[in-house]
Short mmCIF file of C-alpha atoms in Angstrom, two decimals:
data_model
loop_
_atom_site.label_atom_id
_atom_site.label_comp_id
_atom_site.label_asym_id
_atom_site.label_seq_id
_atom_site.Cartn_x
_atom_site.Cartn_y
_atom_site.Cartn_z
CA UNK Q 1 111.93 142.60 78.16
CA UNK Q 2 112.82 139.33 80.32
CA UNK Q 3 114.31 136.32 78.85
CA UNK Q 4 114.05 133.33 80.69
CA UNK Q 5 116.62 130.59 79.54
CA UNK Q 6 116.08 126.60 80.16
CA UNK Q 7 118.94 124.44 80.49
CA UNK Q 8 119.48 122.00 77.49
CA UNK Q 9 117.44 119.09 77.92
CA UNK Q 10 117.88 115.59 76.58
CA UNK Q 11 114.95 114.81 74.57
CA UNK Q 12 114.12 111.25 73.37
CA UNK Q 13 113.69 110.95 69.39
CA UNK Q 14 110.18 110.75 68.80
CA UNK Q 15 108.94 112.75 71.85
CA UNK Q 16 107.25 115.99 71.47
CA UNK Q 17 108.52 119.04 73.24
CA UNK Q 18 106.67 119.64 76.22
CA UNK Q 19 106.78 123.05 77.92
CA UNK Q 20 106.30 123.70 81.47
CA UNK Q 21 106.14 120.03 82.47
CA UNK Q 22 106.21 119.50 86.16
CA UNK Q 23 107.98 116.52 87.75
CA UNK Q 24 105.90 115.14 90.70
CA UNK Q 25 107.72 113.01 93.20
CA UNK Q 26 106.15 109.83 93.73
CA UNK Q 27 105.00 109.35 97.77
CA UNK Q 28 106.54 106.48 99.54
CA UNK Q 29 104.15 104.50 101.82
CA UNK Q 30 104.18 105.60 105.49
CA UNK Q 31 104.32 103.27 108.45
CA UNK Q 32 101.38 103.39 110.81
CA UNK Q 33 102.93 101.47 113.86
CA UNK Q 34 102.85 101.59 117.53
CA UNK Q 35 106.64 101.86 118.17
CA UNK Q 36 108.67 98.85 119.16
CA UNK Q 37 109.00 98.25 123.15
CA UNK Q 38 105.72 99.78 123.70
CA UNK Q 39 104.20 97.52 126.79
CA UNK Q 40 100.27 97.51 126.46
CA UNK Q 41 98.41 96.71 129.88
CA UNK Q 42 94.83 95.58 130.06
CA UNK Q 43 92.64 95.09 133.12
CA UNK Q 44 89.05 94.42 133.24
CA UNK Q 45 86.80 95.94 135.93
CA UNK Q 46 83.65 93.87 137.01
CA UNK Q 47 81.10 95.56 139.11
CA UNK Q 48 78.21 93.61 140.65
CA UNK Q 49 75.64 93.29 143.71
CA UNK Q 50 75.93 90.91 146.39
CA UNK Q 51 72.94 91.06 149.00
CA UNK Q 52 72.67 94.57 147.93
CA UNK Q 53 75.93 95.83 148.26
CA UNK Q 54 77.52 97.08 145.10
CA UNK Q 55 81.15 95.60 144.65
CA UNK Q 56 83.80 96.29 142.12
CA UNK Q 57 86.65 94.29 141.30
CA UNK Q 58 89.41 94.43 138.85
CA UNK Q 59 90.91 91.50 136.99
CA UNK Q 60 94.49 90.73 136.87
CA UNK Q 61 96.42 92.79 134.19
CA UNK Q 62 97.78 91.40 131.15
CA UNK Q 63 100.65 92.93 129.35
CA UNK Q 64 101.58 92.72 125.63
CA UNK Q 65 105.07 93.62 124.53
CA UNK Q 66 105.32 95.48 121.30
CA UNK Q 67 107.96 93.56 118.87
CA UNK Q 68 109.99 95.67 116.40
CA UNK Q 69 108.46 94.81 112.77
CA UNK Q 70 111.24 95.13 110.23
CA UNK Q 71 109.62 97.08 107.12
CA UNK Q 72 110.93 99.10 104.32
CA UNK Q 73 109.98 100.70 101.11
CA UNK Q 74 111.92 101.89 98.05
CA UNK Q 75 110.32 104.57 95.52
CA UNK Q 76 112.36 105.09 92.20
CA UNK Q 77 111.76 109.01 91.83
CA UNK Q 78 113.46 108.69 88.26
CA UNK Q 79 112.21 105.90 86.81
CA UNK Q 80 113.47 106.91 83.36
CA UNK Q 81 116.57 108.91 82.60
CA UNK Q 82 117.50 110.16 79.10
CA UNK Q 83 121.10 109.76 78.64
CA UNK Q 84 123.73 110.20 75.26
CA UNK Q 85 125.99 107.11 74.42
CA UNK Q 86 129.13 107.28 76.46
CA UNK Q 87 127.89 109.64 79.26
CA UNK Q 88 129.60 109.09 82.36
CA UNK Q 89 128.24 109.56 86.20
CA UNK Q 90 124.44 109.69 85.24
CA UNK Q 91 122.41 109.14 88.31
CA UNK Q 92 118.93 107.64 89.19
CA UNK Q 93 117.23 108.94 92.71
CA UNK Q 94 115.56 106.34 94.97
CA UNK Q 95 113.45 107.27 98.13
CA UNK Q 96 114.08 104.49 100.70
CA UNK Q 97 111.52 104.71 103.84
CA UNK Q 98 111.80 102.65 107.14
CA UNK Q 99 108.03 101.33 107.23
CA UNK Q 100 108.68 99.58 110.48
CA UNK Q 101 108.04 100.71 113.81
CA UNK Q 102 111.57 100.69 115.18
CA UNK Q 103 114.88 102.25 114.48
CA UNK Q 104 116.60 100.41 111.84
CA UNK Q 105 119.77 100.32 109.98
CA UNK Q 106 119.48 99.66 106.32
CA UNK Q 107 122.03 98.10 103.75
CA UNK Q 108 122.24 98.85 100.04
CA UNK Q 109 123.18 96.73 97.09
CA UNK Q 110 122.84 98.05 93.47
CA UNK Q 111 122.59 95.72 90.22
CA UNK Q 112 123.11 96.95 86.69
CA UNK Q 113 123.17 93.49 84.95
CA UNK Q 114 119.44 93.15 84.81
CA UNK Q 115 117.23 91.28 82.09
CA UNK Q 116 114.68 93.27 80.19
CA UNK Q 117 116.58 95.52 78.68
CA UNK Q 118 119.01 96.57 75.72
CA UNK Q 119 122.23 97.45 77.53
CA UNK Q 120 124.21 96.93 80.89
CA UNK Q 121 124.87 100.49 82.44
CA UNK Q 122 128.52 100.23 83.83
CA UNK Q 123 128.44 100.92 87.64
CA UNK Q 124 130.57 103.84 88.62
CA UNK Q 125 132.96 103.36 91.56
CA UNK Q 126 131.39 103.82 93.80
CA UNK Q 127 128.15 103.34 92.59
CA UNK Q 128 126.02 104.38 95.47
CA UNK Q 129 125.68 107.71 96.90
CA UNK Q 130 123.31 109.79 99.26
CA UNK Q 131 121.85 112.83 97.69
CA UNK Q 132 123.58 114.85 100.39
CA UNK Q 133 123.12 117.98 98.62
CA UNK Q 134 119.31 117.24 97.96
CA UNK Q 135 119.67 118.24 94.45
CA UNK Q 136 117.98 114.71 93.15
CA UNK Q 137 121.05 114.48 90.77
CA UNK Q 138 124.79 113.08 91.28
CA UNK Q 139 126.74 116.20 92.26
CA UNK Q 140 130.09 116.76 93.83
CA UNK Q 141 128.71 117.48 97.41
CA UNK Q 142 127.12 113.71 97.65
CA UNK Q 143 128.44 111.22 100.03
CA UNK Q 144 129.48 107.59 98.81
CA UNK Q 145 127.89 104.78 100.45
CA UNK Q 146 130.43 102.42 102.06
CA UNK Q 147 128.70 99.13 103.21
CA UNK Q 148 129.26 98.71 106.50
CA UNK Q 149 130.80 101.98 107.13
CA UNK Q 150 127.50 104.66 106.71
CA UNK Q 151 124.89 102.26 106.61
CA UNK Q 152 122.06 104.91 107.41
CA UNK Q 153 119.95 104.70 110.51
CA UNK Q 154 116.50 105.32 110.13
CA UNK Q 155 113.98 106.04 112.45
CA UNK Q 156 110.15 104.87 111.71
CA UNK Q 157 108.56 106.81 108.69
CA UNK Q 158 112.06 108.72 108.22
CA UNK Q 159 113.39 108.55 104.55
CA UNK Q 160 116.70 108.94 102.72
CA UNK Q 161 117.37 109.65 99.02
CA UNK Q 162 119.66 107.50 97.62
CA UNK Q 163 121.51 107.60 93.97
CA UNK Q 164 122.60 105.07 91.79
CA UNK Q 165 125.56 106.17 89.37
CA UNK Q 166 126.32 104.49 86.17
CA UNK Q 167 128.00 105.01 82.92
CA UNK Q 168 126.54 104.69 79.37
CA UNK Q 169 127.95 102.59 77.00
CA UNK Q 170 128.67 103.68 73.51
CA UNK Q 171 127.24 102.53 70.16
CA UNK Q 172 123.38 101.56 70.98
CA UNK Q 173 120.90 103.40 68.76
CA UNK Q 174 118.22 105.72 70.01
CA UNK Q 175 115.54 104.32 72.31
CA UNK Q 176 117.96 101.60 73.74
CA UNK Q 177 117.51 101.53 77.27
CA UNK Q 178 119.31 100.01 80.37
CA UNK Q 179 117.91 99.33 83.75
CA UNK Q 180 119.98 99.69 87.08
CA UNK Q 181 118.41 98.52 90.30
CA UNK Q 182 118.98 99.42 94.29
CA UNK Q 183 118.08 97.08 96.75
CA UNK Q 184 117.52 97.78 100.53
CA UNK Q 185 117.67 95.37 103.48
CA UNK Q 186 117.28 95.65 107.14
CA UNK Q 187 120.48 95.17 108.66
CA UNK Q 188 118.75 93.08 111.64
CA UNK Q 189 117.52 90.51 108.99
CA UNK Q 190 115.31 89.88 106.32
CA UNK Q 191 113.21 87.12 104.91
CA UNK Q 192 109.75 85.73 105.02
CA UNK Q 193 106.91 87.77 106.81
CA UNK Q 194 106.93 86.54 110.53
CA UNK Q 195 110.72 85.48 110.58
CA UNK Q 196 111.77 86.47 113.90
CA UNK Q 197 115.28 87.65 115.38
CA UNK Q 198 115.01 86.87 119.09
CA UNK Q 199 116.20 90.07 121.13
CA UNK Q 200 117.21 92.04 118.16
CA UNK Q 201 114.75 94.78 118.13
CA UNK Q 202 114.76 97.88 119.63
CA UNK Q 203 115.36 97.75 123.24
CA UNK Q 204 115.83 94.24 123.36
CA UNK Q 205 112.61 93.16 122.01
CA UNK Q 206 112.18 90.68 119.44
CA UNK Q 207 112.41 91.72 115.80
CA UNK Q 208 109.97 90.35 113.11
CA UNK Q 209 110.06 90.39 109.46
CA UNK Q 210 106.87 92.37 108.27
CA UNK Q 211 105.24 92.21 104.92
CA UNK Q 212 107.77 93.60 102.83
CA UNK Q 213 110.05 90.94 103.92
CA UNK Q 214 112.29 93.76 105.54
CA UNK Q 215 113.81 94.22 101.77
CA UNK Q 216 112.70 96.18 98.72
CA UNK Q 217 114.27 96.72 95.04
CA UNK Q 218 113.31 99.34 92.82
CA UNK Q 219 114.77 99.91 89.30
CA UNK Q 220 115.29 102.75 86.91
CA UNK Q 221 115.88 103.00 83.22
CA UNK Q 222 118.23 104.64 81.30
CA UNK Q 223 117.00 105.37 77.68
CA UNK Q 224 119.81 106.37 74.79
CA UNK Q 225 118.66 109.66 72.88
CA UNK Q 226 121.33 111.06 70.98
CA UNK Q 227 119.89 114.11 70.02
CA UNK Q 228 120.42 117.09 72.32
CA UNK Q 229 117.78 119.93 72.14
CA UNK Q 230 117.84 123.24 73.35
CA UNK Q 231 114.51 125.20 74.05
CA UNK Q 232 114.32 128.74 75.24
CA UNK Q 233 111.24 130.82 76.21
CA UNK Q 234 111.33 134.48 76.49
CA UNK Q 235 108.47 137.17 76.49
CA UNK Q 236 108.41 141.04 75.11
CA UNK Q 237 105.56 143.20 76.70
CA UNK Q 238 104.29 146.27 74.95
CA UNK Q 239 101.82 148.34 77.04
CA UNK Q 240 99.09 150.45 75.65
CA UNK Q 241 101.02 153.51 76.20
CA UNK Q 242 104.05 152.55 74.16
CA UNK Q 243 105.95 151.71 77.38
CA UNK Q 244 107.08 147.95 78.50
CA UNK Q 245 104.79 147.54 81.68
CA UNK Q 246 102.66 144.32 82.12
CA UNK Q 247 99.25 146.26 82.83
CA UNK Q 248 95.85 145.23 81.55
CA UNK Q 249 95.54 145.59 77.65
CA UNK Q 250 99.48 145.19 77.40
CA UNK Q 251 100.41 142.69 74.59
CA UNK Q 252 102.84 139.87 75.34
CA UNK Q 253 104.79 138.54 72.55
CA UNK Q 254 106.21 135.09 73.45
CA UNK Q 255 108.97 133.65 71.33
CA UNK Q 256 110.27 129.80 71.84
CA UNK Q 257 113.39 128.80 70.14
CA UNK Q 258 114.28 125.14 69.48
CA UNK Q 259 117.44 123.91 68.51
CA UNK Q 260 119.20 120.59 67.82
CA UNK Q 261 122.86 121.10 68.70
CA UNK Q 262 124.33 117.73 68.08
CA UNK Q 263 124.16 115.46 65.24
CA UNK Q 264 120.91 113.41 66.28
CA UNK Q 265 117.59 113.93 64.65
CA UNK Q 266 114.53 115.12 66.84
CA UNK Q 267 111.66 113.48 64.50
CA UNK Q 268 108.15 114.78 64.87
CA UNK Q 269 109.19 117.45 66.89
CA UNK Q 270 106.49 119.97 68.30
CA UNK Q 271 105.94 123.10 70.42
CA UNK Q 272 102.98 123.09 72.96
CA UNK Q 273 102.43 126.06 74.66
CA UNK Q 274 99.50 126.80 76.82
CA UNK Q 275 98.11 130.50 76.67
CA UNK Q 276 98.87 131.82 80.09
CA UNK Q 277 95.71 132.45 82.71
CA UNK Q 278 94.43 135.76 82.72
CA UNK Q 279 95.57 136.51 79.00
CA UNK Q 280 93.71 136.29 75.83
CA UNK Q 281 95.24 134.89 72.94
CA UNK Q 282 95.70 137.41 69.76
CA UNK Q 283 93.88 135.74 66.81
CA UNK Q 284 96.33 135.10 64.01
CA UNK Q 285 99.36 136.02 65.90
CA UNK Q 286 101.43 132.57 65.57
CA UNK Q 287 104.31 132.59 63.54
CA UNK Q 288 107.04 129.95 62.69
CA UNK Q 289 110.47 131.48 61.54
CA UNK Q 290 108.47 134.87 60.90
CA UNK Q 291 105.90 133.10 58.67
CA UNK Q 292 102.21 133.67 59.72
CA UNK Q 293 100.54 130.08 60.80
CA UNK Q 294 96.77 130.17 60.81
CA UNK Q 295 94.74 129.52 63.96
CA UNK Q 296 92.59 126.73 62.25
CA UNK Q 297 93.55 123.13 62.75
CA UNK Q 298 94.24 123.04 58.48
CA UNK Q 299 96.85 121.90 56.21
CA UNK Q 300 99.84 124.33 58.09
CA UNK Q 301 102.27 123.51 60.82
CA UNK Q 302 100.41 125.35 63.40
CA UNK Q 303 97.21 125.87 65.29
CA UNK Q 304 95.47 127.25 68.30
CA UNK Q 305 94.10 124.04 70.14
CA UNK Q 306 91.05 124.69 71.87
CA UNK Q 307 89.96 121.12 72.99
CA UNK Q 308 91.31 121.70 76.33
CA UNK Q 309 93.05 124.88 77.59
CA UNK Q 310 93.84 126.84 74.76
CA UNK Q 311 97.33 126.15 73.44
CA UNK Q 312 99.65 127.00 70.80
CA UNK Q 313 100.67 123.98 68.78
CA UNK Q 314 103.55 123.99 66.04
CA UNK Q 315 104.88 121.07 64.55
CA UNK Q 316 108.47 121.35 63.76
CA UNK Q 317 108.84 117.90 61.67
CA UNK Q 318 112.11 115.89 61.88
CA UNK Q 319 114.62 118.50 63.19
CA UNK Q 320 118.61 118.40 62.67
CA UNK Q 321 121.10 120.75 63.58
CA UNK Q 322 121.05 121.54 59.94
CA UNK Q 323 117.81 123.18 60.39
CA UNK Q 324 118.94 125.79 62.54
CA UNK Q 325 117.06 127.59 65.19
CA UNK Q 326 113.61 127.31 64.80
CA UNK Q 327 111.43 130.31 66.39
CA UNK Q 328 107.85 130.42 67.22
CA UNK Q 329 106.08 133.23 68.39
CA UNK Q 330 102.47 134.22 69.28
CA UNK Q 331 100.71 137.02 71.24
CA UNK Q 332 98.43 137.54 74.01
CA UNK Q 333 96.85 140.39 75.66
CA UNK Q 334 96.51 140.93 79.60
CA UNK Q 335 92.97 140.81 80.75
CA UNK D 1 71.93 80.46 132.54
CA UNK D 2 72.43 76.98 130.81
CA UNK D 3 73.62 78.89 127.72
CA UNK D 4 75.92 81.11 129.62
CA UNK D 5 77.52 77.88 131.39
CA UNK D 6 77.91 76.09 127.90
CA UNK D 7 79.66 79.34 126.58
CA UNK D 8 82.15 79.06 129.29
CA UNK D 9 82.72 75.50 128.63
CA UNK D 10 83.67 76.25 125.02
CA UNK D 11 85.69 78.86 126.21
CA UNK D 12 87.80 76.84 128.67
CA UNK D 13 88.76 74.62 125.87
CA UNK D 14 90.46 77.53 123.83
CA UNK D 15 92.04 79.09 126.60
CA UNK D 16 95.12 77.28 126.78
CA UNK D 17 96.88 80.38 127.70
CA UNK D 18 98.95 81.90 130.65
CA UNK D 19 96.65 81.72 133.77
CA UNK D 20 97.33 84.79 135.18
CA UNK D 21 96.36 84.96 138.92
CA UNK D 22 92.65 85.95 139.16
CA UNK D 23 91.89 88.72 142.00
CA UNK D 24 90.34 86.98 145.32
CA UNK D 25 87.23 88.35 146.06
CA UNK D 26 83.46 87.38 145.67
CA UNK D 27 84.12 87.15 141.97
CA UNK D 28 87.22 85.30 140.81
CA UNK D 29 87.83 87.70 137.51
CA UNK D 30 90.61 86.68 135.08
CA UNK D 31 91.80 88.36 131.94
CA UNK D 32 93.89 86.44 129.25
CA UNK D 33 95.06 87.79 125.68
CA UNK D 34 95.61 85.44 122.73
CA UNK D 35 96.37 85.57 119.32
CA UNK D 36 95.70 83.29 116.24
CA UNK D 37 98.28 80.79 115.24
CA UNK D 38 98.27 78.90 111.93
CA UNK D 39 98.49 75.10 112.36
CA UNK D 40 99.28 72.70 109.39
CA UNK D 41 98.53 69.19 110.07
CA UNK D 42 99.95 66.03 108.58
CA UNK D 43 97.66 66.20 105.64
CA UNK D 44 98.50 69.81 104.62
CA UNK D 45 95.29 70.79 106.39
CA UNK D 46 95.11 74.30 107.80
CA UNK D 47 93.34 75.28 110.84
CA UNK D 48 93.85 77.98 113.14
CA UNK D 49 94.10 78.05 117.26
CA UNK D 50 94.44 80.31 120.08
CA UNK D 51 97.40 80.65 121.69
CA UNK D 52 98.95 82.94 124.63
CA UNK D 53 100.29 86.03 123.43
CA UNK D 54 103.02 88.17 124.83
CA UNK D 55 104.07 89.57 121.95
CA UNK D 56 102.67 91.38 119.05
CA UNK D 57 103.71 93.58 116.09
CA UNK D 58 101.65 96.42 114.54
CA UNK D 59 98.84 94.76 112.52
CA UNK D 60 98.46 91.69 114.97
CA UNK D 61 94.89 90.89 115.83
CA UNK D 62 94.68 89.73 119.48
CA UNK D 63 91.52 88.23 121.49
CA UNK D 64 90.90 89.45 125.16
CA UNK D 65 88.81 87.06 127.10
CA UNK D 66 87.43 87.91 130.58
CA UNK D 67 85.93 85.16 132.71
CA UNK D 68 84.31 85.79 136.07
CA UNK D 69 83.27 83.10 138.61
CA UNK D 70 80.94 83.81 141.17
CA UNK D 71 82.84 81.99 144.43
CA UNK D 72 80.67 83.47 147.09
CA UNK D 73 77.61 81.74 148.22
CA UNK D 74 75.16 84.19 147.05
CA UNK D 75 73.79 85.25 143.62
CA UNK D 76 75.60 88.38 142.16
CA UNK D 77 73.27 90.82 140.53
CA UNK D 78 73.61 93.59 137.88
CA UNK D 79 76.75 92.47 136.73
CA UNK D 80 78.64 95.00 134.46
CA UNK D 81 82.39 94.13 133.23
CA UNK D 82 83.98 97.19 131.70
CA UNK D 83 86.97 96.57 129.50
CA UNK D 84 89.31 99.80 128.43
CA UNK D 85 90.53 99.39 124.99
CA UNK D 86 94.39 100.07 125.08
CA UNK D 87 94.81 103.38 123.41
CA UNK D 88 97.13 101.41 120.97
CA UNK D 89 94.69 99.21 119.79
CA UNK D 90 91.26 99.24 117.69
CA UNK D 91 88.51 97.30 118.08
CA UNK D 92 87.77 94.63 115.35
CA UNK D 93 84.04 95.18 114.49
CA UNK D 94 81.46 92.65 115.27
CA UNK D 95 83.63 90.86 117.52
CA UNK D 96 82.52 91.42 120.86
CA UNK D 97 81.00 88.38 122.38
CA UNK D 98 79.06 87.78 125.70
CA UNK D 99 76.62 85.21 126.42
CA UNK D 100 73.48 86.73 128.15
CA UNK D 101 74.98 90.33 127.99
CA UNK D 102 74.22 93.57 126.55
CA UNK D 103 77.36 94.83 124.90
CA UNK D 104 77.72 98.58 124.85
CA UNK D 105 80.51 100.81 123.80
CA UNK D 106 82.10 104.26 124.84
CA UNK D 107 83.58 106.75 122.59
CA UNK D 108 84.65 109.31 125.54
CA UNK D 109 86.79 107.43 127.73
CA UNK D 110 84.19 105.51 129.69
CA UNK D 111 81.98 108.32 130.77
CA UNK D 112 78.99 107.24 128.45
CA UNK D 113 77.96 103.98 126.76
CA UNK D 114 75.72 102.83 124.44
CA UNK D 115 74.84 100.13 121.94
CA UNK D 116 77.00 100.14 118.98
CA UNK D 117 74.16 101.55 116.39
CA UNK D 118 73.46 104.21 118.82
CA UNK D 119 76.63 105.82 119.87
CA UNK D 120 77.68 108.68 118.04
CA UNK D 121 80.58 111.23 118.36
CA UNK D 122 81.16 114.74 117.29
CA UNK D 123 81.72 115.11 113.36
CA UNK D 124 84.03 117.71 111.63
CA UNK D 125 80.79 119.93 110.57
CA UNK D 126 79.87 120.23 114.33
CA UNK D 127 77.32 117.52 114.25
CA UNK D 128 77.02 113.87 115.45
CA UNK D 129 77.72 110.90 113.39
CA UNK D 130 77.64 107.08 114.47
CA UNK D 131 80.90 106.00 116.03
CA UNK D 132 83.17 103.69 114.63
CA UNK D 133 85.36 100.83 115.80
CA UNK D 134 88.39 103.25 115.72
CA UNK D 135 86.42 105.88 118.04
CA UNK D 136 86.14 103.02 120.95
CA UNK D 137 87.50 103.67 124.41
CA UNK D 138 85.97 101.26 126.11
CA UNK D 139 83.33 98.10 126.14
CA UNK D 140 80.95 96.85 128.66
CA UNK D 141 79.08 93.97 129.09
CA UNK D 142 75.91 94.27 130.98
CA UNK D 143 74.66 90.93 132.29
CA UNK D 144 71.05 90.29 131.97
CA UNK D 145 70.58 88.02 134.58
CA UNK D 146 72.10 87.32 137.72
CA UNK D 147 74.93 84.87 138.36
CA UNK D 148 74.28 82.32 140.80
CA UNK D 149 76.89 81.19 143.14
CA UNK D 150 79.33 78.77 141.81
CA UNK D 151 78.57 79.91 138.13
CA UNK D 152 80.56 81.67 135.77
CA UNK D 153 80.53 84.02 132.91
CA UNK D 154 82.56 85.39 129.94
CA UNK D 155 82.99 88.53 127.80
CA UNK D 156 85.53 88.36 124.88
CA UNK D 157 86.60 90.88 122.19
CA UNK D 158 89.28 91.22 119.33
CA UNK D 159 91.56 93.94 118.69
CA UNK D 160 94.32 94.81 116.11
CA UNK D 161 97.24 96.73 117.01
CA UNK D 162 97.87 99.94 115.58
#
């Protein structure tokens, strides 16, 4: 028997429990650009006949110098983060990419006093960190950003992951939102597309503001969810020979437990668990707290949803800590 | 020949650019490079004009113009102007211009040329497909008629910096 423990996860009230949800990071736009400082020569060649003699002649050479285009893109990798009231040091992850054609230093500013939300998160001190350990979350190894001290130098197309860290106020109900924004600006200068900073580009070429204005902002949202739900999934194997080997014909009994571990209420909680590939659902095997549920979509709390990939669905209703651990089990056989 | 001369006059009007030294010989051959600049007059009317280009950023479009003048005392026959497309640039589809010339493209570094619709390159499946603007490596202008002593001609195209 193997046992896989999931970390406790914060769940927004009213949200269904989703098992096996993958988070796919958004891709930042990539620059396409001839490097700043490149010299582009062009010479035409003309051939002709004069009095029966073929002559080839070149034109003068014209040279274009490629200026540095200042451009930057920012993507919120965690557009929405669930938090508890009063929680401290909760982070939002952003990816900043140099979409210009030269190496450029960038500076950061954050703002948690934005309109359009229910509360203002309180910026931690300091509030901007590099995701030094690559965890995607604020943790001990992350280096704080110091304006003018460790402004990152990014090569064309290079990215850096940056965290904005805030504390949450208390006293806001479930579903309340608080926005926090990170702004990145090219150190050489920003402004309207086409603005020129003579001689300030790579190698002394001009630096020219690109379409992004050489600055970009993105915001992420904290959502108050004062219910903490712990989900665990385990599987027991019984092979046709009475052993525990996962061989064809073996029966797998999956067990999913859901527990509210604080004072909140998870409304309309539900378990959705897809039948694994290369297995076959055992009809009539769904149970909730050791009580059998039919496979059909009918009056009881669960069914095998076959509208897409076969998925076991069990509705738990409004869950509180008082309800105790809810256990859903079902069986499949290995094909 | 009359149309050719007219075109050169038009070109002279837009070519207020850095006039680099032409190569001396039987034909004076001059290349200039320009880019469009938007000008707004007192009435707020926008118009574009070509100005000399020396600096560009990725995405900019430039206009290359080659002029040739027959400064010998004989007619020049079989004139062919060949212009490599800089590696950092992509030809702007439909922009090649040359009065009295057949315009052809190369996608193999100037080894072979063909008209736009006849030029092919190998595709990913081992066959051939029609070449696209980003495949072009050279453009050439093959003059249909001779250019008399004292006459001029022009070849022009646009390209975008990658």
